[in-house]
mmCIF file of C-alpha atoms in Angstrom:
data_model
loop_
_atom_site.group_PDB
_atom_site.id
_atom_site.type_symbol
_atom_site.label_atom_id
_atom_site.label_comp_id
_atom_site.label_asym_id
_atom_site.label_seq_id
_atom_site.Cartn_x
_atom_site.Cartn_y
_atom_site.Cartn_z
ATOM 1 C CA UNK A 731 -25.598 23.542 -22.725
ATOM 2 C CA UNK A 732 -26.176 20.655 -25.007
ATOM 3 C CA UNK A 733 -21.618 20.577 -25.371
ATOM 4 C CA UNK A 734 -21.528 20.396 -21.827
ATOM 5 C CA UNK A 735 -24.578 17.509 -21.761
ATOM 6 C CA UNK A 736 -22.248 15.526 -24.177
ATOM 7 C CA UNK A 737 -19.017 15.815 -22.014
ATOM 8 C CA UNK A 738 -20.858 14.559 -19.161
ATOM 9 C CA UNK A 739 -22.320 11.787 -21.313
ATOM 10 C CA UNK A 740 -18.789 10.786 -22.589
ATOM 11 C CA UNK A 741 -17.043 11.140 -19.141
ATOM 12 C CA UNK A 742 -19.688 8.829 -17.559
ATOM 13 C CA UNK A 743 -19.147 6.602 -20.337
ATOM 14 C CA UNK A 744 -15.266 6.297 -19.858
ATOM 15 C CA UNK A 745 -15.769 6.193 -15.972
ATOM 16 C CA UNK A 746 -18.191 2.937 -16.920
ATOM 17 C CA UNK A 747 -15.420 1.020 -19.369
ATOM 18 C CA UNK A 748 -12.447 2.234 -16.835
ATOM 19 C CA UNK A 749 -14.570 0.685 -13.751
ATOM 20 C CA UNK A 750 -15.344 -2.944 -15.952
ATOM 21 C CA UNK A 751 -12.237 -3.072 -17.168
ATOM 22 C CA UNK A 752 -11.106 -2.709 -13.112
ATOM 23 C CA UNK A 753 -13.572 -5.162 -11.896
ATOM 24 C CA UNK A 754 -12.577 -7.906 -14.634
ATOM 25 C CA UNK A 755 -8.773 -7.650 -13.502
ATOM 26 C CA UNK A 756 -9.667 -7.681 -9.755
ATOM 27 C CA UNK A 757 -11.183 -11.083 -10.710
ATOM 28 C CA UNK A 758 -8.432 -12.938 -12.391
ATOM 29 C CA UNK A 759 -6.206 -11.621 -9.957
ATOM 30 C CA UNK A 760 -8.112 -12.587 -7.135
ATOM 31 C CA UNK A 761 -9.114 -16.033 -8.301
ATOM 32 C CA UNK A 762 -5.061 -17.112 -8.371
ATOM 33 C CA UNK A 763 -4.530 -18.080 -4.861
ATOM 34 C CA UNK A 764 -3.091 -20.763 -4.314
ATOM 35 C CA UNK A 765 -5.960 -23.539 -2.545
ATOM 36 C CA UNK A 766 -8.143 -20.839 -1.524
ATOM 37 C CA UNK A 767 -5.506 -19.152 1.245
ATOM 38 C CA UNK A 768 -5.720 -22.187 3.598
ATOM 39 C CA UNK A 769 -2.426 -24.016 3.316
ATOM 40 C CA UNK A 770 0.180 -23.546 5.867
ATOM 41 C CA UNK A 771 2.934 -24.177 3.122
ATOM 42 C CA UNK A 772 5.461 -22.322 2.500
ATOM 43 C CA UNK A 773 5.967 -20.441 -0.777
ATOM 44 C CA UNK A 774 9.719 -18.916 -1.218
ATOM 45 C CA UNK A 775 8.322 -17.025 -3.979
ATOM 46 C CA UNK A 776 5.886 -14.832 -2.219
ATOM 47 C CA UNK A 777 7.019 -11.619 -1.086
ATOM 48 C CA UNK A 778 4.713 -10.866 2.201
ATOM 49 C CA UNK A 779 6.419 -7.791 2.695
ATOM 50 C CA UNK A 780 8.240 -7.508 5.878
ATOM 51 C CA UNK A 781 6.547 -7.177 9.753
ATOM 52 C CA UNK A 782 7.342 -4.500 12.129
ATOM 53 C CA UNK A 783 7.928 -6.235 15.454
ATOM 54 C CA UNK A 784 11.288 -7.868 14.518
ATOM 55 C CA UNK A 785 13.455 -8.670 17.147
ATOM 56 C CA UNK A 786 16.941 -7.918 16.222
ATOM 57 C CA UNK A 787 20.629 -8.533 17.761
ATOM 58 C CA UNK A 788 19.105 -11.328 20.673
ATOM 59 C CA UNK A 789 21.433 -14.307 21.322
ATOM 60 C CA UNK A 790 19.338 -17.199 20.927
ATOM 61 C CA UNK A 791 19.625 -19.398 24.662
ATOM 62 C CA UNK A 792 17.852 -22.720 24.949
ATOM 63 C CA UNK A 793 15.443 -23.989 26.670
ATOM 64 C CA UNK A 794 16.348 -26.274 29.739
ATOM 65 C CA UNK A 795 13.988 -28.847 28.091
ATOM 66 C CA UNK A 796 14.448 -30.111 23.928
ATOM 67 C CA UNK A 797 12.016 -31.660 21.830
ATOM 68 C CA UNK A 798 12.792 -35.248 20.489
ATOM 69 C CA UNK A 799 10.830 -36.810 17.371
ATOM 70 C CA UNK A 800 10.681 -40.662 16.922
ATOM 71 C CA UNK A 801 9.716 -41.600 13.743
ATOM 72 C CA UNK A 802 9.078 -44.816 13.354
ATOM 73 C CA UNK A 803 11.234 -45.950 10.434
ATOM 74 C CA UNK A 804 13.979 -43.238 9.812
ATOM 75 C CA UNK A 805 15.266 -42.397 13.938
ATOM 76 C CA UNK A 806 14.751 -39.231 15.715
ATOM 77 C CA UNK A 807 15.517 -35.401 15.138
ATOM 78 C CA UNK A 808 16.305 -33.491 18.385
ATOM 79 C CA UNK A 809 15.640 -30.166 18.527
ATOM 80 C CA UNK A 810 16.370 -27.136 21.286
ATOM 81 C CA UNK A 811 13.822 -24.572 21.719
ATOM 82 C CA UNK A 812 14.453 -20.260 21.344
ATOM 83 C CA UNK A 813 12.183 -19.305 24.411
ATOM 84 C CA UNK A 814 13.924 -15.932 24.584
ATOM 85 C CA UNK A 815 13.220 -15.515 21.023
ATOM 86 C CA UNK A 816 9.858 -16.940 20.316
ATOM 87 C CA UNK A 817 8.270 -17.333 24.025
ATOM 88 C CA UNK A 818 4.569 -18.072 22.524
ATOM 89 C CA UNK A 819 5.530 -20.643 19.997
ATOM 90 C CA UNK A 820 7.759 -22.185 22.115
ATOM 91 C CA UNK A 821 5.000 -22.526 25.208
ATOM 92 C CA UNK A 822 2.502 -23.918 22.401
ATOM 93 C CA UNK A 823 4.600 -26.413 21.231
ATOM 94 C CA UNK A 824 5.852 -27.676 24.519
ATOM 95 C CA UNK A 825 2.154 -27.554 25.649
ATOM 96 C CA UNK A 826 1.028 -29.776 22.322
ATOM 97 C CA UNK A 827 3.887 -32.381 23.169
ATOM 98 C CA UNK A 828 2.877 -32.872 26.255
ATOM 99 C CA UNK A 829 -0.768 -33.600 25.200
ATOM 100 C CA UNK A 830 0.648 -35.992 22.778
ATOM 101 C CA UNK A 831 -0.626 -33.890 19.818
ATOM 102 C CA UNK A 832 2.114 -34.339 17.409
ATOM 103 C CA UNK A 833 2.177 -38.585 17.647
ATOM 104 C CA UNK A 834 0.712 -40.148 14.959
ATOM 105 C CA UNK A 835 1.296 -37.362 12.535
ATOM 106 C CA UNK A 836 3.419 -37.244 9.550
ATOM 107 C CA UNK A 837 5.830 -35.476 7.713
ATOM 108 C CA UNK A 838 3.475 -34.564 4.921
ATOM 109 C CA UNK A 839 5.203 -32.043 3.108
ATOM 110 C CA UNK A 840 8.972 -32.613 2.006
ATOM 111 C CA UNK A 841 10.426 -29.810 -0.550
ATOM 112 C CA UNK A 842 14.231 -30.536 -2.046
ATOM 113 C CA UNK A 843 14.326 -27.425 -4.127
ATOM 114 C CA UNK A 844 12.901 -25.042 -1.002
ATOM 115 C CA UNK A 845 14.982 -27.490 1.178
ATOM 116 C CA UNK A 846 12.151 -28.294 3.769
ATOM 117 C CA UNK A 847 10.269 -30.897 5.497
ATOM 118 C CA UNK A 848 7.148 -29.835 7.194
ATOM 119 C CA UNK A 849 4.587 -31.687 9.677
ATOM 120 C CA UNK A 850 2.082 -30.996 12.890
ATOM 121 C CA UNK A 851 -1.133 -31.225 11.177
ATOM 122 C CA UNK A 852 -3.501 -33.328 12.937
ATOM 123 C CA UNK A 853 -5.126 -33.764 9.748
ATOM 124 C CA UNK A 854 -2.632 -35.729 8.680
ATOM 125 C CA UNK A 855 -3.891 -38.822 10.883
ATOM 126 C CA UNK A 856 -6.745 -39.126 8.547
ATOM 127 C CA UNK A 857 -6.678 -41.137 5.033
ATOM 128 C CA UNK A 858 -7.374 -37.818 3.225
ATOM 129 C CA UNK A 859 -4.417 -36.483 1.545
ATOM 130 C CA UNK A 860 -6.214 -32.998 0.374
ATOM 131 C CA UNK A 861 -6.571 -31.591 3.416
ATOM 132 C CA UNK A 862 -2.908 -31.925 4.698
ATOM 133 C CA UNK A 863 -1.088 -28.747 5.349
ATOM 134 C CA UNK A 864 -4.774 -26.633 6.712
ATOM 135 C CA UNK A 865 -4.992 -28.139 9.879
ATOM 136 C CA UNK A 866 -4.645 -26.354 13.249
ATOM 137 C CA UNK A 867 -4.707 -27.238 17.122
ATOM 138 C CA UNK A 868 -8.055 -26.321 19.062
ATOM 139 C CA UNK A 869 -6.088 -23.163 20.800
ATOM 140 C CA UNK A 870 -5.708 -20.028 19.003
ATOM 141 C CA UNK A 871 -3.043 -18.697 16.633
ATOM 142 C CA UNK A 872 -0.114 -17.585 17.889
ATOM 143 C CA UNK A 873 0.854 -14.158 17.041
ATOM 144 C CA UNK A 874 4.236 -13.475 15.211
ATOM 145 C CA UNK A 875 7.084 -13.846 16.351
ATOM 146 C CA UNK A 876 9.868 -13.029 14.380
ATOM 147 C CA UNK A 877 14.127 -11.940 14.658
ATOM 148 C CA UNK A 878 16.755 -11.358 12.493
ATOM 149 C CA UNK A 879 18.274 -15.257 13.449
ATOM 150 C CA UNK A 880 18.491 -16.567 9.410
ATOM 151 C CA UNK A 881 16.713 -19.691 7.830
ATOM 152 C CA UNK A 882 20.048 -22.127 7.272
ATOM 153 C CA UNK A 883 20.959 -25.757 7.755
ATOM 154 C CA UNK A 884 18.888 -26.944 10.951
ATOM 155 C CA UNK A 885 16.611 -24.032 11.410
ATOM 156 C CA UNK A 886 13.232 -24.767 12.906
ATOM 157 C CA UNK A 887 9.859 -22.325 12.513
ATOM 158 C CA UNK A 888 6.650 -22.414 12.434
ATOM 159 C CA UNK A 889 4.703 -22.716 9.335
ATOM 160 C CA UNK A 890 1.807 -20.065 8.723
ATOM 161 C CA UNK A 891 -0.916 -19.550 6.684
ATOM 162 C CA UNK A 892 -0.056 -16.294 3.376
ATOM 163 C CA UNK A 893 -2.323 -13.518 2.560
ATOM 164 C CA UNK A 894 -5.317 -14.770 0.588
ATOM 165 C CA UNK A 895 -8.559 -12.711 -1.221
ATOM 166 C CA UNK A 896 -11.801 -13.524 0.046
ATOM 167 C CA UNK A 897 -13.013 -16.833 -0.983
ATOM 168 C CA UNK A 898 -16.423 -18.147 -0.732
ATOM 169 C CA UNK A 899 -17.898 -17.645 2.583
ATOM 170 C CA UNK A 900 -14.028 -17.012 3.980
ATOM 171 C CA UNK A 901 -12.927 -13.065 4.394
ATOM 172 C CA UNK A 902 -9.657 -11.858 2.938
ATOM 173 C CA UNK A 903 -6.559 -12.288 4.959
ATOM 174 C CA UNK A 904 -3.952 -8.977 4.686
ATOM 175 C CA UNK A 905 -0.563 -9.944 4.605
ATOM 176 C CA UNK A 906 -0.387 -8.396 8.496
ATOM 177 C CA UNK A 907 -3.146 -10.903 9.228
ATOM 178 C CA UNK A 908 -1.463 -13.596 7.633
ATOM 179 C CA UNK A 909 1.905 -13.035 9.895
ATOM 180 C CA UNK A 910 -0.158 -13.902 13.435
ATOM 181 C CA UNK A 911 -1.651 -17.444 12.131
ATOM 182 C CA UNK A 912 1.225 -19.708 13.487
ATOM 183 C CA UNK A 913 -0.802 -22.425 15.628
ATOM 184 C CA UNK A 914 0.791 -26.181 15.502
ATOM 185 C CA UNK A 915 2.723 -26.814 12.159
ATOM 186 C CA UNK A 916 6.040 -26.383 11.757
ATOM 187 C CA UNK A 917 9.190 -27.125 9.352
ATOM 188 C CA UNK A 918 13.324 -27.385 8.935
ATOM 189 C CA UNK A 919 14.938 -26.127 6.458
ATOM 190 C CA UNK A 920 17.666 -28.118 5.315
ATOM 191 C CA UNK A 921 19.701 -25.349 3.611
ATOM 192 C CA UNK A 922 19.910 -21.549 3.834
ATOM 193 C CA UNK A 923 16.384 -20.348 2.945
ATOM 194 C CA UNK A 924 16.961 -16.378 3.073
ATOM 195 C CA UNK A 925 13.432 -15.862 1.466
ATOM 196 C CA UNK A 926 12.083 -16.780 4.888
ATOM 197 C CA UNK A 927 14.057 -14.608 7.005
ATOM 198 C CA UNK A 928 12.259 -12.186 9.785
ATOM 199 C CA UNK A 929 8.944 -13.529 7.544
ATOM 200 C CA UNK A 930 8.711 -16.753 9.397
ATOM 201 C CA UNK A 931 9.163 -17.238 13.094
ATOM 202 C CA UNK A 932 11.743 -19.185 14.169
ATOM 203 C CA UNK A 933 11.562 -21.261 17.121
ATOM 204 C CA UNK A 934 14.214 -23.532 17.718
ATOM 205 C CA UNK A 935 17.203 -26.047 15.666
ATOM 206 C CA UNK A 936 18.284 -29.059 14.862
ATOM 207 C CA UNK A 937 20.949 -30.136 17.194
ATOM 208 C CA UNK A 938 20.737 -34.260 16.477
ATOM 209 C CA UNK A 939 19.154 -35.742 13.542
ATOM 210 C CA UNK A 940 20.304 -33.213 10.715
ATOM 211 C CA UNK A 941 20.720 -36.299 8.653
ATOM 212 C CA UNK A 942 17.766 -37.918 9.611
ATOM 213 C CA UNK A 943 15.967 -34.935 8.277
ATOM 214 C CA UNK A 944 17.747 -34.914 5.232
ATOM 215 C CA UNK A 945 16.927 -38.198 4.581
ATOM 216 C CA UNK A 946 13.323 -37.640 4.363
ATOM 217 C CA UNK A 947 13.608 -34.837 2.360
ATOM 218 C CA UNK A 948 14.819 -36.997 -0.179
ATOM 219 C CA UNK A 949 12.183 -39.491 0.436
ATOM 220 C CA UNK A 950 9.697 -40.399 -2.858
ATOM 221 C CA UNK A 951 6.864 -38.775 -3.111
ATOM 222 C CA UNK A 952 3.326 -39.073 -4.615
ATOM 223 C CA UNK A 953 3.133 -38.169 -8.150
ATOM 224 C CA UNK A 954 2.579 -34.874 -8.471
ATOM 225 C CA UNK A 955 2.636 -33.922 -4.813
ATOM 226 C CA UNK A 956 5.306 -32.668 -2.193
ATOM 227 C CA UNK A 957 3.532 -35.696 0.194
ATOM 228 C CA UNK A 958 5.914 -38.530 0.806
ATOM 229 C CA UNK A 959 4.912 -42.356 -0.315
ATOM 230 C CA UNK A 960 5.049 -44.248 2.158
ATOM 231 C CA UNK A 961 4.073 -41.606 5.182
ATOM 232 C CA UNK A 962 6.799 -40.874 7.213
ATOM 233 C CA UNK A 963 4.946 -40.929 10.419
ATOM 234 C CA UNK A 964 6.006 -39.371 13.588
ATOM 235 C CA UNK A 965 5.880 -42.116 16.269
ATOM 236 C CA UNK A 966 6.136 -39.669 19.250
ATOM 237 C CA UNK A 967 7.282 -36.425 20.031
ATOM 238 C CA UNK A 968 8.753 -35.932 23.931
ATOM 239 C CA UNK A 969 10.172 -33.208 26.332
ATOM 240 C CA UNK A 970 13.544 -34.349 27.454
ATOM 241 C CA UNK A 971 16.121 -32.796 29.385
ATOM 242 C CA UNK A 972 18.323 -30.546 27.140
ATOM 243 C CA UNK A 973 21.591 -31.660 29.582
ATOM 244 C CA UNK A 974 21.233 -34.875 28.341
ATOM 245 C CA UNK A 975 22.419 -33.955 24.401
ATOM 246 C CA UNK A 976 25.724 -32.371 23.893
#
Protein backbone atom coordinates (compact mmCIF):
# COMPACT_ATOMS: atom_id res chain seq x y z
CA UNK A 1 0.00 0.00 0.00
CA UNK A 2 2.32 2.67 1.17
CA UNK A 3 4.83 1.48 -2.47
CA UNK A 4 1.91 2.02 -4.42
CA UNK A 5 1.06 5.61 -2.41
CA UNK A 6 4.68 6.62 -3.44
CA UNK A 7 4.33 5.71 -7.22
CA UNK A 8 1.32 7.72 -7.39
CA UNK A 9 3.08 10.53 -5.53
CA UNK A 10 6.09 10.40 -7.99
CA UNK A 11 3.92 9.97 -11.18
CA UNK A 12 1.85 13.06 -10.20
CA UNK A 13 4.97 14.75 -9.59
CA UNK A 14 6.50 14.05 -13.14
CA UNK A 15 2.99 14.71 -14.76
CA UNK A 16 3.38 18.37 -12.81
CA UNK A 17 7.22 19.20 -14.19
CA UNK A 18 6.22 17.52 -17.78
CA UNK A 19 2.95 19.90 -17.88
CA UNK A 20 5.28 23.35 -16.72
CA UNK A 21 7.83 22.50 -18.71
CA UNK A 22 4.85 22.30 -21.70
CA UNK A 23 3.21 25.44 -20.70
CA UNK A 24 6.63 27.50 -20.59
CA UNK A 25 7.44 26.36 -24.31
CA UNK A 26 3.85 27.04 -25.52
CA UNK A 27 4.71 30.59 -24.35
CA UNK A 28 7.88 31.45 -26.10
CA UNK A 29 6.58 29.86 -28.99
CA UNK A 30 3.50 31.60 -29.04
CA UNK A 31 4.80 35.04 -28.20
CA UNK A 32 7.05 34.98 -31.74
CA UNK A 33 4.56 36.15 -34.18
CA UNK A 34 5.40 38.39 -36.13
CA UNK A 35 3.17 42.01 -35.14
CA UNK A 36 0.64 40.12 -33.37
CA UNK A 37 -0.83 38.10 -36.73
CA UNK A 38 -2.23 41.32 -38.30
CA UNK A 39 0.01 42.16 -41.23
CA UNK A 40 -1.01 41.29 -44.65
CA UNK A 41 2.78 40.85 -45.63
CA UNK A 42 4.09 38.33 -47.10
CA UNK A 43 6.67 36.04 -45.49
CA UNK A 44 8.49 33.53 -48.13
CA UNK A 45 9.73 31.79 -45.19
CA UNK A 46 6.57 30.54 -43.69
CA UNK A 47 5.41 27.28 -44.67
CA UNK A 48 1.35 27.53 -44.32
CA UNK A 49 1.04 24.19 -45.46
CA UNK A 50 -0.85 23.78 -48.59
CA UNK A 51 -5.02 24.33 -49.14
CA UNK A 52 -7.27 21.82 -50.57
CA UNK A 53 -9.40 23.68 -53.09
CA UNK A 54 -6.62 24.24 -55.70
CA UNK A 55 -7.63 24.72 -59.02
CA UNK A 56 -5.35 22.96 -61.32
CA UNK A 57 -4.74 22.73 -65.31
CA UNK A 58 -7.29 26.13 -66.04
CA UNK A 59 -6.04 28.43 -68.85
CA UNK A 60 -6.04 31.72 -67.39
CA UNK A 61 -8.56 34.15 -69.96
CA UNK A 62 -8.89 37.84 -69.21
CA UNK A 63 -11.21 39.89 -68.31
CA UNK A 64 -12.85 42.17 -71.07
CA UNK A 65 -11.99 45.08 -68.69
CA UNK A 66 -7.95 45.72 -67.12
CA UNK A 67 -6.99 47.62 -64.27
CA UNK A 68 -4.65 50.70 -64.85
CA UNK A 69 -2.59 52.38 -61.86
CA UNK A 70 -1.40 56.06 -62.17
CA UNK A 71 1.05 56.87 -59.87
CA UNK A 72 1.81 60.08 -59.70
CA UNK A 73 5.58 60.27 -60.18
CA UNK A 74 6.80 56.87 -61.68
CA UNK A 75 3.73 56.17 -64.75
CA UNK A 76 1.25 53.47 -64.69
CA UNK A 77 1.22 49.54 -64.37
CA UNK A 78 -1.59 47.85 -66.38
CA UNK A 79 -2.80 44.86 -65.32
CA UNK A 80 -5.48 42.07 -66.84
CA UNK A 81 -7.66 40.34 -64.48
CA UNK A 82 -8.03 36.00 -64.06
CA UNK A 83 -11.94 36.03 -63.60
CA UNK A 84 -12.03 32.35 -64.55
CA UNK A 85 -9.45 31.76 -62.04
CA UNK A 86 -10.13 33.94 -59.11
CA UNK A 87 -13.94 35.15 -59.78
CA UNK A 88 -14.27 36.68 -56.03
CA UNK A 89 -11.08 38.61 -55.97
CA UNK A 90 -11.45 39.72 -59.21
CA UNK A 91 -15.31 41.12 -58.57
CA UNK A 92 -13.81 42.82 -55.26
CA UNK A 93 -11.24 44.52 -56.84
CA UNK A 94 -13.14 45.75 -59.82
CA UNK A 95 -15.89 46.75 -57.30
CA UNK A 96 -13.10 48.81 -55.01
CA UNK A 97 -11.85 50.64 -58.30
CA UNK A 98 -14.84 51.71 -59.15
CA UNK A 99 -15.52 53.27 -55.68
CA UNK A 100 -12.24 54.92 -56.02
CA UNK A 101 -10.83 52.92 -53.05
CA UNK A 102 -7.37 52.36 -54.16
CA UNK A 103 -6.57 56.43 -55.08
CA UNK A 104 -4.63 58.03 -52.73
CA UNK A 105 -2.94 54.94 -51.47
CA UNK A 106 0.58 53.93 -51.67
CA UNK A 107 2.88 51.39 -52.42
CA UNK A 108 3.91 50.85 -48.84
CA UNK A 109 5.69 47.78 -48.90
CA UNK A 110 8.56 47.19 -51.57
CA UNK A 111 10.78 43.84 -50.97
CA UNK A 112 14.04 43.35 -53.50
CA UNK A 113 15.13 40.12 -51.95
CA UNK A 114 11.25 38.56 -51.97
CA UNK A 115 10.96 40.59 -55.27
CA UNK A 116 7.60 42.40 -54.39
CA UNK A 117 5.83 45.58 -54.17
CA UNK A 118 2.65 45.59 -52.26
CA UNK A 119 -0.25 48.32 -51.74
CA UNK A 120 -4.33 48.67 -51.20
CA UNK A 121 -4.37 49.57 -47.66
CA UNK A 122 -6.51 52.41 -46.96
CA UNK A 123 -4.49 52.91 -44.02
CA UNK A 124 -1.93 54.01 -45.89
CA UNK A 125 -3.69 57.55 -46.53
CA UNK A 126 -3.01 58.35 -42.98
CA UNK A 127 0.46 59.87 -41.56
CA UNK A 128 0.89 56.69 -39.45
CA UNK A 129 3.43 54.43 -40.82
CA UNK A 130 2.75 51.45 -38.10
CA UNK A 131 -0.32 50.53 -39.14
CA UNK A 132 0.43 50.01 -42.92
CA UNK A 133 0.02 46.55 -44.23
CA UNK A 134 -3.39 45.66 -41.49
CA UNK A 135 -5.83 47.51 -43.22
CA UNK A 136 -8.93 46.07 -44.95
CA UNK A 137 -12.03 47.35 -47.07
CA UNK A 138 -15.49 47.58 -45.12
CA UNK A 139 -16.75 44.22 -47.12
CA UNK A 140 -15.77 40.92 -45.95
CA UNK A 141 -12.79 38.68 -46.71
CA UNK A 142 -12.71 36.97 -49.62
CA UNK A 143 -12.31 33.33 -49.39
CA UNK A 144 -9.30 31.58 -51.15
CA UNK A 145 -8.81 31.29 -54.18
CA UNK A 146 -6.00 29.55 -55.34
CA UNK A 147 -4.44 27.40 -58.86
CA UNK A 148 -1.48 25.90 -59.82
CA UNK A 149 -0.67 29.33 -62.27
CA UNK A 150 3.16 30.09 -60.58
CA UNK A 151 4.36 33.38 -58.82
CA UNK A 152 7.00 34.76 -61.74
CA UNK A 153 7.86 38.04 -63.39
CA UNK A 154 4.43 40.08 -63.53
CA UNK A 155 2.28 37.96 -61.35
CA UNK A 156 -0.43 39.73 -59.44
CA UNK A 157 -2.28 38.25 -55.99
CA UNK A 158 -3.73 39.19 -53.28
CA UNK A 159 -1.97 39.66 -50.09
CA UNK A 160 -3.45 37.83 -46.89
CA UNK A 161 -3.15 37.84 -43.46
CA UNK A 162 -0.68 34.14 -41.89
CA UNK A 163 -1.72 32.00 -39.09
CA UNK A 164 -1.20 33.78 -35.78
CA UNK A 165 -1.69 32.48 -31.77
CA UNK A 166 -4.13 34.27 -29.86
CA UNK A 167 -3.08 37.65 -28.89
CA UNK A 168 -4.62 39.85 -26.40
CA UNK A 169 -8.25 40.12 -26.80
CA UNK A 170 -7.73 38.63 -30.65
CA UNK A 171 -8.46 34.60 -31.10
CA UNK A 172 -5.94 32.41 -32.86
CA UNK A 173 -6.07 32.22 -36.58
CA UNK A 174 -5.35 28.32 -38.04
CA UNK A 175 -3.43 28.33 -41.00
CA UNK A 176 -7.00 27.22 -42.90
CA UNK A 177 -8.36 30.44 -41.41
CA UNK A 178 -5.59 32.39 -42.46
CA UNK A 179 -6.02 31.20 -46.35
CA UNK A 180 -9.80 32.97 -46.62
CA UNK A 181 -8.60 36.62 -45.32
CA UNK A 182 -7.85 38.16 -48.82
CA UNK A 183 -10.01 41.54 -48.72
CA UNK A 184 -8.27 44.69 -50.64
CA UNK A 185 -4.37 44.42 -50.62
CA UNK A 186 -2.54 43.07 -53.11
CA UNK A 187 1.18 42.68 -54.62
CA UNK A 188 3.58 41.78 -57.90
CA UNK A 189 6.16 39.87 -57.74
CA UNK A 190 8.89 40.92 -59.78
CA UNK A 191 10.67 37.54 -60.11
CA UNK A 192 9.71 33.87 -59.73
CA UNK A 193 8.49 33.57 -56.11
CA UNK A 194 7.75 29.63 -55.97
CA UNK A 195 7.30 29.90 -52.09
CA UNK A 196 3.97 31.52 -52.91
CA UNK A 197 2.62 29.14 -55.28
CA UNK A 198 -1.16 27.60 -54.80
CA UNK A 199 -0.54 29.53 -51.10
CA UNK A 200 -1.48 32.88 -52.43
CA UNK A 201 -4.28 33.63 -54.82
CA UNK A 202 -3.50 34.92 -57.87
CA UNK A 203 -5.61 37.28 -59.62
CA UNK A 204 -4.32 38.80 -62.55
CA UNK A 205 -0.57 40.19 -64.42
CA UNK A 206 1.32 42.70 -65.43
CA UNK A 207 0.87 43.27 -69.06
CA UNK A 208 2.33 47.19 -69.23
CA UNK A 209 4.39 48.72 -66.63
CA UNK A 210 6.76 45.68 -65.68
CA UNK A 211 9.41 48.30 -65.49
CA UNK A 212 7.56 50.74 -63.81
CA UNK A 213 7.14 48.22 -61.09
CA UNK A 214 10.57 47.40 -60.99
CA UNK A 215 11.48 50.69 -60.54
CA UNK A 216 9.81 51.10 -57.31
CA UNK A 217 11.00 48.12 -56.02
CA UNK A 218 14.22 49.59 -56.09
CA UNK A 219 13.01 52.75 -54.64
CA UNK A 220 14.82 53.92 -51.01
CA UNK A 221 13.30 53.10 -48.22
CA UNK A 222 12.95 54.17 -44.53
CA UNK A 223 15.64 52.97 -42.38
CA UNK A 224 14.89 49.93 -41.17
CA UNK A 225 11.60 49.40 -42.96
CA UNK A 226 10.37 47.77 -46.33
CA UNK A 227 8.20 51.40 -46.62
CA UNK A 228 9.48 53.54 -49.43
CA UNK A 229 10.83 57.35 -48.67
CA UNK A 230 9.23 59.40 -50.40
CA UNK A 231 5.60 57.46 -50.70
CA UNK A 232 5.01 56.25 -53.91
CA UNK A 233 1.42 57.15 -54.04
CA UNK A 234 -1.11 55.72 -56.30
CA UNK A 235 -2.81 58.67 -58.07
CA UNK A 236 -5.78 56.58 -59.41
CA UNK A 237 -6.63 53.26 -60.21
CA UNK A 238 -9.35 52.81 -63.38
CA UNK A 239 -11.33 50.09 -65.34
CA UNK A 240 -10.40 50.40 -68.94
CA UNK A 241 -11.16 48.43 -71.83
CA UNK A 242 -8.72 45.44 -72.11
CA UNK A 243 -8.96 45.90 -76.31
CA UNK A 244 -7.34 48.94 -75.92
CA UNK A 245 -3.65 47.31 -74.70
CA UNK A 246 -2.00 44.86 -76.92
Amino acid sequence: MTGGSKIRCDFKKSWWTLFVICALLALVLGGCGKDGGTSKDLDADADPGMPTNIKTGVKPEPDAEVAVIETNDYGKIVIELYPNIAPKMVERFKKLISERFYDGTIFHRIDPELGIIQGGDPLSKDSDPSNDGTGDSPYPNVPGEFSDLPYERGTVGAARKGASPAFGSRPALTEAQAFDTANCQFYVTLKRQAAFDKKYTVFGKVIEGIKVAEIIMGAPVREGTERPDPSISIKTVTLQPRANFP
